[in-house]
Amino acid sequence: TKPSLETTHYVKTHFKNLGLETHTVPFKTLLSYPLRASVSLHFDNGTVINLPLNEIGISSYAPSGLVQPYHAYSPSGTTQGDAVFVNNGTEDDYRALEVMGVNVSGCIVIVKKGGSLSRGAAVQIAEKKGALGVLMYAEGDVSRGSFGFGVERGTVMRGVGDPLTPGWAGVEDGERLELEDNKILDRFPGIPSLPLPFESAQVILESLGGPEAPQKWRDSSRSKLSRVGPGQVMVNFTYQGEKKLATIHDVFAVIRGSVERDRYVLLGNHRDAWTYGAVDPNSGTAALLDIARRYALLMRKGWNPRRTIIFCSWDAEEFGMIGSTEWVEQNLVNLGAKAVAYLNVDCAVQGPGFFAGATPQLDDLIFEVTKKVKDPDSDVATIYDKWTTMNRISYVRRHGVHLSKC
Ligand SMILES: *[C@@H]1O[C@H](CO)[C@@H](O)[C@H](O)[C@H]1NC(C)=O
Ligand SMILES: *[C@@H]1O[C@H](CO)[C@@H](O)[C@H](O)[C@H]1NC(C)=O
Ligand SMILES: *[C@@H]1O[C@H](CO)[C@@H](O)[C@H](O)[C@H]1NC(C)=O
Ligand SMILES: *[C@@H]1O[C@H](CO)[C@@H](O)[C@H](O)[C@H]1NC(C)=O
């Protein structure tokens, strides 16, 4: 898209203005875009409701000019069936439904997105169980500053990289598979799916007949959920999309190492976003660009890194890590011999406070570092102080007890 090309130019110009060796690498890859979608509810009493499918009309934050919510690489189609709520959409959840006597074969399933299951995996399981379509909604993670205003766009392709060039780089005029090739079809779901706004999902969930939802499902849900379906309401769901070849651009800046030129340390982040991308990926890109700026400042004072540092700004990550995968496929032998480490950012800044997730081996390092960094919102406290305070508060909120020590 045009805004996406503008970010390519922005990042390239930033690196160039720092005096860094900069280059752009294009690939031609299969992307997926929505044309139109509709979801209507048909109640037993004859009432028909068309559900809103985007942010407009749902929240006062409603932005305009955004791509309509969709699942990239969902097949096109029109399906009709009873709606059934399948909780997180895991195998366990379908087993629980079976115990209740609910068979989702021939139904449209409503999946709560979140937790361990990827979007593609949730659709794959639903397809295996005989569902005709999948409607997915997110409840938002309040603890991370997300309140569920947004509708989560995302990919449902399986695996990573350009589907037409599996294992080799998708260069202009290069060899690629045909769209009808079975190898490609294996990577896409066989049933259509669509993300729903939380509010629209609520309208369906509140209307469901059938057996009562398990207590565990109700307790863990923000939704006004009482029954899982099927019954009382039919869903008519249409999605039309198109897959097309599009040129994507990875941008690189290189600082040659002074001692080990043939050892690469790669720092990277993707640059493409479903919408504005304030958090994902721009907060990470801001960090990446500023690391480059600081290295450039140090270089002006005569500093040089021991090993070669490569800054990587990837395109088409949201579709299935396509930009980074194609570049690695193009440089497999070189990277295999020379790459020492790859450090990735994505969402660097999100919501209030500090949180970290890591292998336990990094615990001490993270404690040490956060003790050295000042909390930007305070004159005296460190990030470590703020982090431990926040953890105490949320622990007390969750468990209703006070900790004397952290
Ligand atoms: C039909 O049922 C729906 C859902 O229960 C309800 O909102 C609507 O008011 C009903 N319409 C009529 C005409 O009874
Ligand atoms: C669900 O229904 C389908 C179609 O009627 C049937 O083939 C399938 O065996 C059923 N599944 C279970 C677990 O009963
Ligand atoms: C799935 O739903 C259950 C409720 O049954 C919830 O407690 C759990 O956290 C969810 N699991 C995942 C992986 O999201
Ligand atoms: C389902 O929706 C499609 C697309 O909006 C429409 O063409 C079709 O007539 C609808 N089917 C029913 C039974 O309402």
PDB file of C-alpha atoms in Angstrom, residues 124-240:
ATOM      1  CA  GLN A 124      -7.619 -25.551  11.419  1.00  0.00           C
ATOM      2  CA  ILE A 125      -9.150 -27.316  14.434  1.00  0.00           C
ATOM      3  CA  ALA A 126     -12.600 -25.873  13.660  1.00  0.00           C
ATOM      4  CA  GLU A 127     -12.300 -27.107  10.065  1.00  0.00           C
ATOM      5  CA  LYS A 128     -11.306 -30.581  11.255  1.00  0.00           C
ATOM      6  CA  LYS A 129     -14.402 -30.669  13.495  1.00  0.00           C
ATOM      7  CA  GLY A 130     -16.602 -29.962  10.496  1.00  0.00           C
ATOM      8  CA  ALA A 131     -17.374 -26.273  11.131  1.00  0.00           C
ATOM      9  CA  LEU A 132     -18.360 -24.266   8.041  1.00  0.00           C
ATOM     10  CA  GLY A 133     -16.882 -20.953   9.148  1.00  0.00           C
ATOM     11  CA  VAL A 134     -15.118 -19.251  12.052  1.00  0.00           C
ATOM     12  CA  LEU A 135     -15.894 -15.914  13.659  1.00  0.00           C
ATOM     13  CA  MET A 136     -13.208 -14.789  16.086  1.00  0.00           C
ATOM     14  CA  TYR A 137     -13.248 -12.026  18.656  1.00  0.00           C
ATOM     15  CA  ALA A 138     -10.800 -10.732  21.235  1.00  0.00           C
ATOM     16  CA  GLU A 139     -11.684  -9.586  24.738  1.00  0.00           C
ATOM     17  CA  GLY A 140      -8.609  -7.397  25.125  1.00  0.00           C
ATOM     18  CA  ASP A 141      -6.032  -7.574  27.880  1.00  0.00           C
ATOM     19  CA  VAL A 142      -6.935  -4.847  30.330  1.00  0.00           C
ATOM     20  CA  SER A 143      -3.704  -5.298  32.301  1.00  0.00           C
ATOM     21  CA  ARG A 144      -1.760  -4.291  29.192  1.00  0.00           C
ATOM     22  CA  GLY A 145      -3.866  -1.254  28.421  1.00  0.00           C
ATOM     23  CA  SER A 146      -6.106  -2.870  25.814  1.00  0.00           C
ATOM     24  CA  PHE A 147      -9.845  -2.550  26.369  1.00  0.00           C
ATOM     25  CA  GLY A 148     -11.182  -4.339  23.351  1.00  0.00           C
ATOM     26  CA  PHE A 149     -12.131  -1.365  21.141  1.00  0.00           C
ATOM     27  CA  GLY A 150     -10.155  -2.750  18.250  1.00  0.00           C
ATOM     28  CA  VAL A 151     -10.845  -5.611  15.890  1.00  0.00           C
ATOM     29  CA  GLU A 152      -7.882  -7.909  15.488  1.00  0.00           C
ATOM     30  CA  ARG A 153      -6.763  -8.326  11.892  1.00  0.00           C
ATOM     31  CA  GLY A 154      -4.343 -11.170  11.302  1.00  0.00           C
ATOM     32  CA  THR A 155      -3.190 -14.006   9.101  1.00  0.00           C
ATOM     33  CA  VAL A 156      -4.561 -17.546   9.010  1.00  0.00           C
ATOM     34  CA  MET A 157      -1.816 -18.901   6.747  1.00  0.00           C
ATOM     35  CA  ARG A 158       0.087 -21.890   8.146  1.00  0.00           C
ATOM     36  CA  GLY A 159       3.863 -21.724   8.281  1.00  0.00           C
ATOM     37  CA  VAL A 160       6.034 -18.754   7.358  1.00  0.00           C
ATOM     38  CA  GLY A 161       7.206 -17.095   4.174  1.00  0.00           C
ATOM     39  CA  ASP A 162       5.784 -16.493   0.711  1.00  0.00           C
ATOM     40  CA  PRO A 163       3.436 -19.398  -0.081  1.00  0.00           C
ATOM     41  CA  LEU A 164       4.436 -19.385  -3.784  1.00  0.00           C
ATOM     42  CA  THR A 165       8.182 -19.763  -3.097  1.00  0.00           C
ATOM     43  CA  PRO A 166       8.484 -22.198  -0.171  1.00  0.00           C
ATOM     44  CA  GLY A 167      12.178 -22.648   0.655  1.00  0.00           C
ATOM     45  CA  TRP A 168      13.557 -20.209  -1.899  1.00  0.00           C
ATOM     46  CA  ALA A 169      13.490 -16.416  -2.307  1.00  0.00           C
ATOM     47  CA  GLY A 170      10.522 -14.813  -4.065  1.00  0.00           C
ATOM     48  CA  VAL A 171      12.489 -12.530  -6.376  1.00  0.00           C
ATOM     49  CA  GLU A 172      10.978 -10.656  -9.329  1.00  0.00           C
ATOM     50  CA  ASP A 173      10.891 -12.937 -12.419  1.00  0.00           C
ATOM     51  CA  GLY A 174      12.005 -15.930 -10.320  1.00  0.00           C
ATOM     52  CA  GLU A 175      10.403 -19.374 -10.308  1.00  0.00           C
ATOM     53  CA  ARG A 176       7.200 -19.675  -8.300  1.00  0.00           C
ATOM     54  CA  LEU A 177       4.471 -22.251  -7.779  1.00  0.00           C
ATOM     55  CA  GLU A 178       1.027 -21.861  -9.349  1.00  0.00           C
ATOM     56  CA  LEU A 179      -1.766 -20.697  -7.065  1.00  0.00           C
ATOM     57  CA  GLU A 180      -3.606 -23.982  -7.666  1.00  0.00           C
ATOM     58  CA  ASP A 181      -0.640 -26.094  -6.549  1.00  0.00           C
ATOM     59  CA  ASN A 182      -1.568 -28.505  -3.761  1.00  0.00           C
ATOM     60  CA  LYS A 183       1.515 -27.519  -1.777  1.00  0.00           C
ATOM     61  CA  ILE A 184       0.112 -23.994  -1.559  1.00  0.00           C
ATOM     62  CA  LEU A 185      -3.461 -24.986  -0.850  1.00  0.00           C
ATOM     63  CA  ASP A 186      -2.185 -26.950   2.167  1.00  0.00           C
ATOM     64  CA  ARG A 187      -1.090 -23.689   3.736  1.00  0.00           C
ATOM     65  CA  PHE A 188      -4.516 -22.031   3.606  1.00  0.00           C
ATOM     66  CA  PRO A 189      -7.633 -22.953   5.590  1.00  0.00           C
ATOM     67  CA  GLY A 190     -10.492 -24.631   3.741  1.00  0.00           C
ATOM     68  CA  ILE A 191     -13.212 -22.618   5.517  1.00  0.00           C
ATOM     69  CA  PRO A 192     -13.677 -18.829   5.698  1.00  0.00           C
ATOM     70  CA  SER A 193     -13.010 -16.911   8.893  1.00  0.00           C
ATOM     71  CA  LEU A 194     -13.357 -13.324  10.027  1.00  0.00           C
ATOM     72  CA  PRO A 195     -12.517 -11.262  13.115  1.00  0.00           C
ATOM     73  CA  LEU A 196     -15.518  -9.705  14.851  1.00  0.00           C
ATOM     74  CA  PRO A 197     -15.699  -6.638  17.087  1.00  0.00           C
ATOM     75  CA  PHE A 198     -16.246  -7.643  20.719  1.00  0.00           C
ATOM     76  CA  GLU A 199     -19.659  -5.932  20.689  1.00  0.00           C
ATOM     77  CA  SER A 200     -20.832  -7.866  17.629  1.00  0.00           C
ATOM     78  CA  ALA A 201     -19.677 -11.153  19.118  1.00  0.00           C
ATOM     79  CA  GLN A 202     -21.709 -10.261  22.228  1.00  0.00           C
ATOM     80  CA  VAL A 203     -24.906  -9.980  20.185  1.00  0.00           C
ATOM     81  CA  ILE A 204     -24.411 -13.565  18.986  1.00  0.00           C
ATOM     82  CA  LEU A 205     -23.349 -14.975  22.362  1.00  0.00           C
ATOM     83  CA  GLU A 206     -26.314 -13.403  24.175  1.00  0.00           C
ATOM     84  CA  SER A 207     -28.717 -14.972  21.688  1.00  0.00           C
ATOM     85  CA  LEU A 208     -27.502 -18.556  21.821  1.00  0.00           C
ATOM     86  CA  GLY A 209     -29.761 -21.424  22.840  1.00  0.00           C
ATOM     87  CA  GLY A 210     -28.600 -24.962  23.588  1.00  0.00           C
ATOM     88  CA  PRO A 211     -26.861 -26.296  26.698  1.00  0.00           C
ATOM     89  CA  GLU A 212     -25.536 -24.014  29.424  1.00  0.00           C
ATOM     90  CA  ALA A 213     -21.922 -22.898  29.112  1.00  0.00           C
ATOM     91  CA  PRO A 214     -19.540 -24.524  31.624  1.00  0.00           C
ATOM     92  CA  GLN A 215     -18.890 -22.376  34.691  1.00  0.00           C
ATOM     93  CA  LYS A 216     -15.166 -22.218  33.843  1.00  0.00           C
ATOM     94  CA  TRP A 217     -15.927 -20.728  30.439  1.00  0.00           C
ATOM     95  CA  ARG A 218     -18.215 -18.115  31.949  1.00  0.00           C
ATOM     96  CA  ASP A 219     -15.809 -17.193  34.745  1.00  0.00           C
ATOM     97  CA  SER A 220     -12.917 -16.645  32.355  1.00  0.00           C
ATOM     98  CA  SER A 221     -14.905 -14.539  29.924  1.00  0.00           C
ATOM     99  CA  ARG A 222     -15.850 -10.864  29.805  1.00  0.00           C
ATOM    100  CA  SER A 223     -18.857 -11.845  27.706  1.00  0.00           C
ATOM    101  CA  LYS A 224     -22.434 -12.186  28.936  1.00  0.00           C
ATOM    102  CA  LEU A 225     -22.382 -15.849  28.124  1.00  0.00           C
ATOM    103  CA  SER A 226     -25.056 -18.263  29.251  1.00  0.00           C
ATOM    104  CA  ARG A 227     -25.560 -20.925  26.561  1.00  0.00           C
ATOM    105  CA  VAL A 228     -23.208 -22.342  23.936  1.00  0.00           C
ATOM    106  CA  GLY A 229     -25.694 -23.072  21.141  1.00  0.00           C
ATOM    107  CA  PRO A 230     -26.766 -24.350  18.737  1.00  0.00           C
ATOM    108  CA  GLY A 231     -30.217 -22.853  18.693  1.00  0.00           C
ATOM    109  CA  GLN A 232     -32.328 -19.693  18.420  1.00  0.00           C
ATOM    110  CA  VAL A 233     -30.001 -17.993  15.953  1.00  0.00           C
ATOM    111  CA  MET A 234     -28.540 -18.806  12.526  1.00  0.00           C
ATOM    112  CA  VAL A 235     -25.523 -16.982  11.132  1.00  0.00           C
ATOM    113  CA  ASN A 236     -25.145 -16.055   7.473  1.00  0.00           C
ATOM    114  CA  PHE A 237     -21.532 -15.189   6.880  1.00  0.00           C
ATOM    115  CA  THR A 238     -19.916 -13.997   3.645  1.00  0.00           C
ATOM    116  CA  TYR A 239     -16.306 -13.154   2.981  1.00  0.00           C
ATOM    117  CA  GLN A 240     -14.790 -12.133  -0.343  1.00  0.00           C
TER     118      GLN A 240
END
